[in-house]
């Protein structure tokens, strides 16, 4: 069906892939993993800048803004500095995608009708459950991103890599330690994923993707990118607090006693503007990450449908409209 594949066909193909046995081939697995990996590779430098801006000491700031932060990291730590902590999201990618696809799809089938409200509820359910993987993953990512700030070669590395980071935190603080920031992650991811699915559903319906529309794929990419931005805007203040809590305690010094204490101290020192720190980098990241991921998945689905690698049942499609294609890697996850 090539570039003329409708959104409905994309939904149906995704449904068939996960509800039948279409995911048995190595090619399928490779492309689904690559779609998420592509998004991580494009977005991680922006995420590193976001975290640095969110947690930097307001009394002795190292960075004046987004672009200054980019320049400083490259100059002081090389390009590799922007990719610190990338091992963690790469490790958690498969598990998070599996949870999100599975939970969102099953929730939609349980709810029975494809409505904007049900899209929100299904997305929120998927966002909440994937926090089990997302929280420890982001803890390791944040700690690695903050390690060796401003140093090209760290004189003393506390953590060798993301896995070593989690092991060391577990040995020192136990289960509670590797789940630091779980509540804020839950508060961020639950409505964040709900807004993402809701926005994507509304946008794709409003844009009207028809078989004869030559601009269908750009429309789908636009919908995915804008949905990512909407998702981040809806929960960004919570993400600032989450980052500060997860970065707290590096070097054994703890600044915050909990969520409310972090909120109180942050507002007291920096005012309400604190909740927008790193927002520019996040919004610059949100669109290309979602667009890159969605483009990869779209090309994969076209290849699978045209190549005939998957055997799509000839049975009558379900009467219920299917959920939109999920493309977010960590609203990040997001």
mmCIF file of C-alpha atoms in Angstrom:
data_model
loop_
_atom_site.group_PDB
_atom_site.id
_atom_site.type_symbol
_atom_site.label_atom_id
_atom_site.label_comp_id
_atom_site.label_asym_id
_atom_site.label_seq_id
_atom_site.Cartn_x
_atom_site.Cartn_y
_atom_site.Cartn_z
ATOM 1 C CA UNK A 1 0.000 0.000 0.000
ATOM 2 C CA UNK A 2 3.155 2.186 0.216
ATOM 3 C CA UNK A 3 2.764 5.852 1.111
ATOM 4 C CA UNK A 4 -0.998 5.588 0.686
ATOM 5 C CA UNK A 5 -1.418 3.375 3.767
ATOM 6 C CA UNK A 6 -4.165 4.863 5.907
ATOM 7 C CA UNK A 7 -3.999 5.419 9.644
ATOM 8 C CA UNK A 8 -6.643 2.737 9.998
ATOM 9 C CA UNK A 9 -4.396 0.269 8.181
ATOM 10 C CA UNK A 10 -1.500 1.193 10.456
ATOM 11 C CA UNK A 11 -3.680 0.573 13.486
ATOM 12 C CA UNK A 12 -4.968 -2.706 12.132
ATOM 13 C CA UNK A 13 -1.508 -3.943 11.168
ATOM 14 C CA UNK A 14 -0.130 -3.095 14.602
ATOM 15 C CA UNK A 15 -3.064 -4.859 16.222
ATOM 16 C CA UNK A 16 -2.531 -7.937 14.042
ATOM 17 C CA UNK A 17 1.176 -7.982 14.814
ATOM 18 C CA UNK A 18 0.620 -8.067 18.542
ATOM 19 C CA UNK A 19 -2.553 -10.153 18.717
ATOM 20 C CA UNK A 20 -1.556 -12.831 16.189
ATOM 21 C CA UNK A 21 1.879 -14.294 15.618
ATOM 22 C CA UNK A 22 3.378 -11.651 13.388
ATOM 23 C CA UNK A 23 6.254 -10.840 15.730
ATOM 24 C CA UNK A 24 7.982 -14.174 15.181
ATOM 25 C CA UNK A 25 10.552 -13.034 12.619
ATOM 26 C CA UNK A 26 13.989 -11.646 13.341
ATOM 27 C CA UNK A 27 13.337 -8.779 10.913
ATOM 28 C CA UNK A 28 10.282 -7.686 12.889
ATOM 29 C CA UNK A 29 12.140 -7.708 16.177
ATOM 30 C CA UNK A 30 15.068 -5.792 14.669
ATOM 31 C CA UNK A 31 12.910 -2.985 13.269
ATOM 32 C CA UNK A 32 10.815 -2.591 16.417
ATOM 33 C CA UNK A 33 13.983 -2.301 18.518
ATOM 34 C CA UNK A 34 15.625 0.052 15.997
ATOM 35 C CA UNK A 35 12.606 2.373 16.064
ATOM 36 C CA UNK A 36 13.082 2.953 19.782
ATOM 37 C CA UNK A 37 16.870 3.089 19.572
ATOM 38 C CA UNK A 38 16.711 5.735 16.846
ATOM 39 C CA UNK A 39 14.609 7.940 19.099
ATOM 40 C CA UNK A 40 17.027 7.524 22.005
ATOM 41 C CA UNK A 41 20.071 8.365 19.863
ATOM 42 C CA UNK A 42 18.449 11.533 18.533
ATOM 43 C CA UNK A 43 17.032 12.703 21.849
ATOM 44 C CA UNK A 44 19.626 11.802 24.479
ATOM 45 C CA UNK A 45 21.884 14.884 24.032
ATOM 46 C CA UNK A 46 18.825 17.106 24.618
ATOM 47 C CA UNK A 47 17.946 15.063 27.693
ATOM 48 C CA UNK A 48 21.450 15.481 29.124
ATOM 49 C CA UNK A 49 21.181 19.251 28.711
ATOM 50 C CA UNK A 50 17.726 19.206 30.298
ATOM 51 C CA UNK A 51 18.929 17.326 33.381
ATOM 52 C CA UNK A 52 22.021 19.537 33.808
ATOM 53 C CA UNK A 53 19.870 22.680 33.688
ATOM 54 C CA UNK A 54 17.250 21.245 36.051
ATOM 55 C CA UNK A 55 19.630 20.273 38.842
ATOM 56 C CA UNK A 56 22.444 22.845 38.620
ATOM 57 C CA UNK A 57 23.170 24.933 41.707
ATOM 58 C CA UNK A 58 21.298 28.203 41.343
ATOM 59 C CA UNK A 59 23.871 30.018 43.516
ATOM 60 C CA UNK A 60 26.772 28.881 41.303
ATOM 61 C CA UNK A 61 25.227 28.132 37.899
ATOM 62 C CA UNK A 62 27.512 26.535 35.304
ATOM 63 C CA UNK A 63 25.176 27.136 32.377
ATOM 64 C CA UNK A 64 23.365 30.291 31.261
ATOM 65 C CA UNK A 65 20.835 28.476 29.094
ATOM 66 C CA UNK A 66 20.181 25.639 26.667
ATOM 67 C CA UNK A 67 22.650 26.551 23.937
ATOM 68 C CA UNK A 68 25.353 27.591 26.394
ATOM 69 C CA UNK A 69 24.936 24.221 28.099
ATOM 70 C CA UNK A 70 25.344 22.408 24.769
ATOM 71 C CA UNK A 71 28.483 24.400 23.970
ATOM 72 C CA UNK A 72 29.978 23.933 27.435
ATOM 73 C CA UNK A 73 29.467 20.175 27.510
ATOM 74 C CA UNK A 74 31.020 19.729 24.055
ATOM 75 C CA UNK A 75 33.953 22.025 24.889
ATOM 76 C CA UNK A 76 34.648 20.595 28.351
ATOM 77 C CA UNK A 77 33.608 16.943 27.964
ATOM 78 C CA UNK A 78 33.603 16.386 24.160
ATOM 79 C CA UNK A 79 30.607 15.135 22.180
ATOM 80 C CA UNK A 80 30.591 11.984 24.297
ATOM 81 C CA UNK A 81 29.575 14.125 27.244
ATOM 82 C CA UNK A 82 26.158 14.594 25.662
ATOM 83 C CA UNK A 83 25.698 10.815 25.587
ATOM 84 C CA UNK A 84 26.507 10.105 29.214
ATOM 85 C CA UNK A 85 23.995 7.660 30.683
ATOM 86 C CA UNK A 86 22.684 6.460 27.319
ATOM 87 C CA UNK A 87 23.266 2.829 28.309
ATOM 88 C CA UNK A 88 20.393 2.946 30.778
ATOM 89 C CA UNK A 89 17.565 3.879 28.346
ATOM 90 C CA UNK A 90 19.021 1.492 25.776
ATOM 91 C CA UNK A 91 18.839 -1.348 28.307
ATOM 92 C CA UNK A 92 15.290 -0.525 29.344
ATOM 93 C CA UNK A 93 14.025 0.120 25.805
ATOM 94 C CA UNK A 94 12.778 -3.397 25.028
ATOM 95 C CA UNK A 95 11.000 -3.854 28.344
ATOM 96 C CA UNK A 96 9.294 -0.456 28.292
ATOM 97 C CA UNK A 97 8.098 -0.833 24.687
ATOM 98 C CA UNK A 98 6.733 -4.304 25.459
ATOM 99 C CA UNK A 99 4.871 -3.049 28.546
ATOM 100 C CA UNK A 100 3.460 0.054 26.852
ATOM 101 C CA UNK A 101 2.303 -1.758 23.690
ATOM 102 C CA UNK A 102 0.819 -4.652 25.655
ATOM 103 C CA UNK A 103 -0.940 -2.692 28.404
ATOM 104 C CA UNK A 104 -2.309 0.012 26.112
ATOM 105 C CA UNK A 105 -3.619 -2.500 23.586
ATOM 106 C CA UNK A 106 -5.206 -4.788 26.183
ATOM 107 C CA UNK A 107 -6.763 -1.844 28.033
ATOM 108 C CA UNK A 108 -8.351 -0.585 24.818
ATOM 109 C CA UNK A 109 -9.809 -4.019 24.147
ATOM 110 C CA UNK A 110 -11.184 -4.176 27.688
ATOM 111 C CA UNK A 111 -12.751 -0.709 27.411
ATOM 112 C CA UNK A 112 -14.370 -1.784 24.139
ATOM 113 C CA UNK A 113 -14.723 1.556 22.344
ATOM 114 C CA UNK A 114 -12.133 3.742 20.630
ATOM 115 C CA UNK A 115 -12.960 7.143 22.134
ATOM 116 C CA UNK A 116 -10.667 10.005 23.186
ATOM 117 C CA UNK A 117 -11.426 9.289 26.864
ATOM 118 C CA UNK A 118 -10.581 5.612 26.467
ATOM 119 C CA UNK A 119 -7.374 6.551 24.657
ATOM 120 C CA UNK A 120 -6.415 8.676 27.657
ATOM 121 C CA UNK A 121 -7.273 5.917 30.140
ATOM 122 C CA UNK A 122 -5.403 3.254 28.161
ATOM 123 C CA UNK A 123 -2.353 5.482 27.806
ATOM 124 C CA UNK A 124 -2.424 6.395 31.502
ATOM 125 C CA UNK A 125 -2.582 2.711 32.448
ATOM 126 C CA UNK A 126 0.408 1.923 30.256
ATOM 127 C CA UNK A 127 2.333 4.885 31.668
ATOM 128 C CA UNK A 128 1.680 3.860 35.263
ATOM 129 C CA UNK A 129 2.730 0.224 34.880
ATOM 130 C CA UNK A 130 5.930 0.913 32.934
ATOM 131 C CA UNK A 131 7.184 3.022 35.869
ATOM 132 C CA UNK A 132 8.472 -0.212 37.411
ATOM 133 C CA UNK A 133 11.193 -0.212 34.728
ATOM 134 C CA UNK A 134 11.289 3.511 33.970
ATOM 135 C CA UNK A 135 12.124 4.765 37.488
ATOM 136 C CA UNK A 136 15.331 2.738 38.115
ATOM 137 C CA UNK A 137 16.333 3.314 34.497
ATOM 138 C CA UNK A 138 16.028 7.095 34.827
ATOM 139 C CA UNK A 139 17.763 7.071 38.204
ATOM 140 C CA UNK A 140 20.848 5.447 36.654
ATOM 141 C CA UNK A 141 20.623 7.755 33.616
ATOM 142 C CA UNK A 142 20.461 10.887 35.779
ATOM 143 C CA UNK A 143 23.360 9.826 38.004
ATOM 144 C CA UNK A 144 25.528 9.008 34.968
ATOM 145 C CA UNK A 145 24.622 12.318 33.278
ATOM 146 C CA UNK A 146 25.730 14.254 36.355
ATOM 147 C CA UNK A 147 28.978 12.322 36.824
ATOM 148 C CA UNK A 148 32.115 14.209 35.829
ATOM 149 C CA UNK A 149 30.326 17.461 35.056
ATOM 150 C CA UNK A 150 32.750 19.823 33.346
ATOM 151 C CA UNK A 151 35.537 17.237 33.155
ATOM 152 C CA UNK A 152 36.762 15.647 29.927
ATOM 153 C CA UNK A 153 38.258 12.730 31.856
ATOM 154 C CA UNK A 154 36.811 12.255 35.312
ATOM 155 C CA UNK A 155 39.557 11.861 37.895
ATOM 156 C CA UNK A 156 37.377 9.688 40.088
ATOM 157 C CA UNK A 157 34.378 7.898 38.638
ATOM 158 C CA UNK A 158 31.802 6.803 41.156
ATOM 159 C CA UNK A 159 30.042 4.580 38.604
ATOM 160 C CA UNK A 160 31.573 2.622 35.723
ATOM 161 C CA UNK A 161 28.316 2.370 33.782
ATOM 162 C CA UNK A 162 24.524 2.378 34.242
ATOM 163 C CA UNK A 163 24.354 -1.197 35.512
ATOM 164 C CA UNK A 164 27.187 -0.612 37.969
ATOM 165 C CA UNK A 165 25.345 2.489 39.135
ATOM 166 C CA UNK A 166 22.193 0.516 39.975
ATOM 167 C CA UNK A 167 24.177 -2.263 41.671
ATOM 168 C CA UNK A 168 26.062 0.224 43.865
ATOM 169 C CA UNK A 169 22.874 2.076 44.813
ATOM 170 C CA UNK A 170 21.149 -1.231 45.630
ATOM 171 C CA UNK A 171 24.060 -2.431 47.784
ATOM 172 C CA UNK A 172 24.040 0.831 49.704
ATOM 173 C CA UNK A 173 20.337 1.702 49.923
ATOM 174 C CA UNK A 174 18.435 -1.454 48.934
ATOM 175 C CA UNK A 175 15.212 -1.583 46.898
ATOM 176 C CA UNK A 176 14.145 1.809 48.200
ATOM 177 C CA UNK A 177 17.335 3.334 46.819
ATOM 178 C CA UNK A 178 16.927 2.127 43.224
ATOM 179 C CA UNK A 179 13.298 3.293 43.306
ATOM 180 C CA UNK A 180 14.173 6.824 44.386
ATOM 181 C CA UNK A 181 11.756 9.194 42.667
ATOM 182 C CA UNK A 182 9.119 6.493 42.043
ATOM 183 C CA UNK A 183 6.207 8.661 43.219
ATOM 184 C CA UNK A 184 7.190 11.608 41.037
ATOM 185 C CA UNK A 185 7.819 9.256 38.103
ATOM 186 C CA UNK A 186 4.328 7.798 38.582
ATOM 187 C CA UNK A 187 2.766 11.270 38.796
ATOM 188 C CA UNK A 188 4.589 12.283 35.617
ATOM 189 C CA UNK A 189 4.139 9.161 33.488
ATOM 190 C CA UNK A 190 0.475 8.367 34.236
ATOM 191 C CA UNK A 191 -1.104 11.597 32.925
ATOM 192 C CA UNK A 192 1.795 12.125 30.500
ATOM 193 C CA UNK A 193 1.117 8.947 28.536
ATOM 194 C CA UNK A 194 -2.613 9.583 28.754
ATOM 195 C CA UNK A 195 -2.206 13.044 27.217
ATOM 196 C CA UNK A 196 0.101 11.625 24.549
ATOM 197 C CA UNK A 197 -2.391 9.009 23.341
ATOM 198 C CA UNK A 198 -5.290 11.447 23.612
ATOM 199 C CA UNK A 199 -3.475 14.198 21.664
ATOM 200 C CA UNK A 200 -2.296 11.749 19.006
ATOM 201 C CA UNK A 201 -5.804 10.367 18.531
ATOM 202 C CA UNK A 202 -7.381 13.831 18.273
ATOM 203 C CA UNK A 203 -4.713 15.142 15.889
ATOM 204 C CA UNK A 204 -4.786 12.167 13.518
ATOM 205 C CA UNK A 205 -8.570 12.360 13.323
ATOM 206 C CA UNK A 206 -8.532 16.133 12.796
ATOM 207 C CA UNK A 207 -5.844 16.032 10.098
ATOM 208 C CA UNK A 208 -7.795 13.401 8.177
ATOM 209 C CA UNK A 209 -5.363 10.828 6.807
ATOM 210 C CA UNK A 210 -6.970 9.509 3.634
ATOM 211 C CA UNK A 211 -5.607 6.910 1.158
ATOM 212 C CA UNK A 212 -5.350 9.473 -1.641
ATOM 213 C CA UNK A 213 -3.611 12.084 0.548
ATOM 214 C CA UNK A 214 0.046 12.447 -0.618
ATOM 215 C CA UNK A 215 0.858 14.233 2.648
ATOM 216 C CA UNK A 216 -0.337 11.461 4.914
ATOM 217 C CA UNK A 217 3.072 10.515 6.344
ATOM 218 C CA UNK A 218 4.083 14.140 7.117
ATOM 219 C CA UNK A 219 0.738 14.498 8.869
ATOM 220 C CA UNK A 220 1.359 11.383 10.942
ATOM 221 C CA UNK A 221 4.856 12.601 11.825
ATOM 222 C CA UNK A 222 3.448 16.001 12.790
ATOM 223 C CA UNK A 223 0.805 14.356 14.968
ATOM 224 C CA UNK A 224 3.404 12.226 16.731
ATOM 225 C CA UNK A 225 5.752 15.155 17.322
ATOM 226 C CA UNK A 226 3.061 17.517 18.594
ATOM 227 C CA UNK A 227 1.641 14.808 20.841
ATOM 228 C CA UNK A 228 5.050 14.447 22.424
ATOM 229 C CA UNK A 229 5.221 18.187 23.058
ATOM 230 C CA UNK A 230 1.718 18.208 24.578
ATOM 231 C CA UNK A 231 2.649 15.311 26.832
ATOM 232 C CA UNK A 232 5.771 17.049 28.158
ATOM 233 C CA UNK A 233 4.028 20.377 28.729
ATOM 234 C CA UNK A 234 1.327 18.689 30.809
ATOM 235 C CA UNK A 235 3.758 17.194 33.327
ATOM 236 C CA UNK A 236 7.026 19.133 33.077
ATOM 237 C CA UNK A 237 7.014 20.686 36.586
ATOM 238 C CA UNK A 238 6.872 17.165 38.049
ATOM 239 C CA UNK A 239 9.848 16.158 35.904
ATOM 240 C CA UNK A 240 11.945 18.960 37.403
ATOM 241 C CA UNK A 241 11.256 17.672 40.915
ATOM 242 C CA UNK A 242 11.912 14.075 39.841
ATOM 243 C CA UNK A 243 15.306 14.986 38.390
ATOM 244 C CA UNK A 244 16.309 16.872 41.520
ATOM 245 C CA UNK A 245 15.308 14.016 43.804
ATOM 246 C CA UNK A 246 17.133 11.412 41.703
ATOM 247 C CA UNK A 247 20.293 13.532 41.455
ATOM 248 C CA UNK A 248 20.182 14.250 45.178
ATOM 249 C CA UNK A 249 22.633 12.270 47.292
ATOM 250 C CA UNK A 250 25.455 12.081 44.752
ATOM 251 C CA UNK A 251 28.638 12.127 46.825
ATOM 252 C CA UNK A 252 26.700 11.237 49.975
ATOM 253 C CA UNK A 253 25.215 14.705 50.525
ATOM 254 C CA UNK A 254 21.416 14.857 50.647
ATOM 255 C CA UNK A 255 19.657 18.181 50.198
ATOM 256 C CA UNK A 256 15.986 17.160 50.206
ATOM 257 C CA UNK A 257 13.904 15.188 52.722
ATOM 258 C CA UNK A 258 11.174 14.310 50.236
ATOM 259 C CA UNK A 259 8.953 15.586 47.451
ATOM 260 C CA UNK A 260 7.311 18.454 49.330
ATOM 261 C CA UNK A 261 10.608 19.567 50.830
ATOM 262 C CA UNK A 262 12.137 19.615 47.340
ATOM 263 C CA UNK A 263 9.206 21.677 46.026
ATOM 264 C CA UNK A 264 9.410 24.072 48.978
ATOM 265 C CA UNK A 265 13.163 24.625 48.728
ATOM 266 C CA UNK A 266 13.074 24.990 44.952
ATOM 267 C CA UNK A 267 10.338 27.648 45.015
ATOM 268 C CA UNK A 268 11.936 29.421 47.969
ATOM 269 C CA UNK A 269 15.304 29.751 46.224
ATOM 270 C CA UNK A 270 14.296 30.172 42.581
ATOM 271 C CA UNK A 271 10.621 31.098 42.472
ATOM 272 C CA UNK A 272 7.985 29.505 40.246
ATOM 273 C CA UNK A 273 10.300 29.843 37.263
ATOM 274 C CA UNK A 274 12.169 26.797 38.578
ATOM 275 C CA UNK A 275 9.517 24.574 36.999
ATOM 276 C CA UNK A 276 10.539 25.688 33.515
ATOM 277 C CA UNK A 277 14.258 24.945 33.842
ATOM 278 C CA UNK A 278 15.406 22.885 30.855
ATOM 279 C CA UNK A 279 12.034 23.239 29.105
ATOM 280 C CA UNK A 280 13.532 24.618 25.877
ATOM 281 C CA UNK A 281 15.796 21.596 25.510
ATOM 282 C CA UNK A 282 12.877 19.274 26.279
ATOM 283 C CA UNK A 283 10.623 20.780 23.626
ATOM 284 C CA UNK A 284 13.448 20.773 21.064
ATOM 285 C CA UNK A 285 13.897 17.097 21.885
ATOM 286 C CA UNK A 286 10.224 16.072 21.981
ATOM 287 C CA UNK A 287 9.401 16.641 18.334
ATOM 288 C CA UNK A 288 12.408 14.995 16.615
ATOM 289 C CA UNK A 289 12.371 12.017 19.006
ATOM 290 C CA UNK A 290 8.728 11.233 18.348
ATOM 291 C CA UNK A 291 9.059 12.017 14.646
ATOM 292 C CA UNK A 292 12.169 9.812 14.287
ATOM 293 C CA UNK A 293 10.599 6.906 16.135
ATOM 294 C CA UNK A 294 7.342 7.185 14.245
ATOM 295 C CA UNK A 295 9.077 7.449 10.872
ATOM 296 C CA UNK A 296 11.046 4.273 11.564
ATOM 297 C CA UNK A 297 7.972 2.357 12.692
ATOM 298 C CA UNK A 298 5.971 3.629 9.708
ATOM 299 C CA UNK A 299 8.623 2.514 7.216
ATOM 300 C CA UNK A 300 8.819 -0.845 8.971
ATOM 301 C CA UNK A 301 5.053 -1.361 8.792
ATOM 302 C CA UNK A 302 5.050 -0.480 5.099
ATOM 303 C CA UNK A 303 7.876 -2.924 4.446
ATOM 304 C CA UNK A 304 6.077 -5.698 6.321
ATOM 305 C CA UNK A 305 2.766 -5.116 4.538
ATOM 306 C CA UNK A 306 4.343 -4.819 1.066
ATOM 307 C CA UNK A 307 6.834 -7.670 1.542
ATOM 308 C CA UNK A 308 4.188 -10.024 2.809
ATOM 309 C CA UNK A 309 6.402 -11.252 5.642
ATOM 310 C CA UNK A 310 3.448 -11.297 7.991
ATOM 311 C CA UNK A 311 0.333 -13.236 7.289
ATOM 312 C CA UNK A 312 -2.562 -10.968 8.148
ATOM 313 C CA UNK A 313 -5.729 -12.893 8.844
ATOM 314 C CA UNK A 314 -8.489 -12.529 6.298
ATOM 315 C CA UNK A 315 -11.103 -12.503 9.001
ATOM 316 C CA UNK A 316 -13.354 -9.512 9.432
ATOM 317 C CA UNK A 317 -11.581 -6.672 11.313
ATOM 318 C CA UNK A 318 -12.839 -5.959 14.841
ATOM 319 C CA UNK A 319 -15.783 -3.618 14.986
ATOM 320 C CA UNK A 320 -13.955 -1.481 17.529
ATOM 321 C CA UNK A 321 -11.499 1.050 16.139
ATOM 322 C CA UNK A 322 -8.002 0.284 17.297
ATOM 323 C CA UNK A 323 -5.644 2.365 19.382
ATOM 324 C CA UNK A 324 -3.173 4.776 17.744
ATOM 325 C CA UNK A 325 0.387 3.748 17.178
ATOM 326 C CA UNK A 326 2.534 4.379 20.257
ATOM 327 C CA UNK A 327 5.850 5.989 19.394
ATOM 328 C CA UNK A 328 7.247 7.546 22.539
ATOM 329 C CA UNK A 329 10.548 6.217 24.052
ATOM 330 C CA UNK A 330 10.918 7.748 27.730
ATOM 331 C CA UNK A 331 8.331 11.069 27.774
ATOM 332 C CA UNK A 332 10.950 9.428 28.935
ATOM 333 C CA UNK A 333 10.745 9.168 28.976
ATOM 334 C CA UNK A 334 8.675 11.179 26.825
#
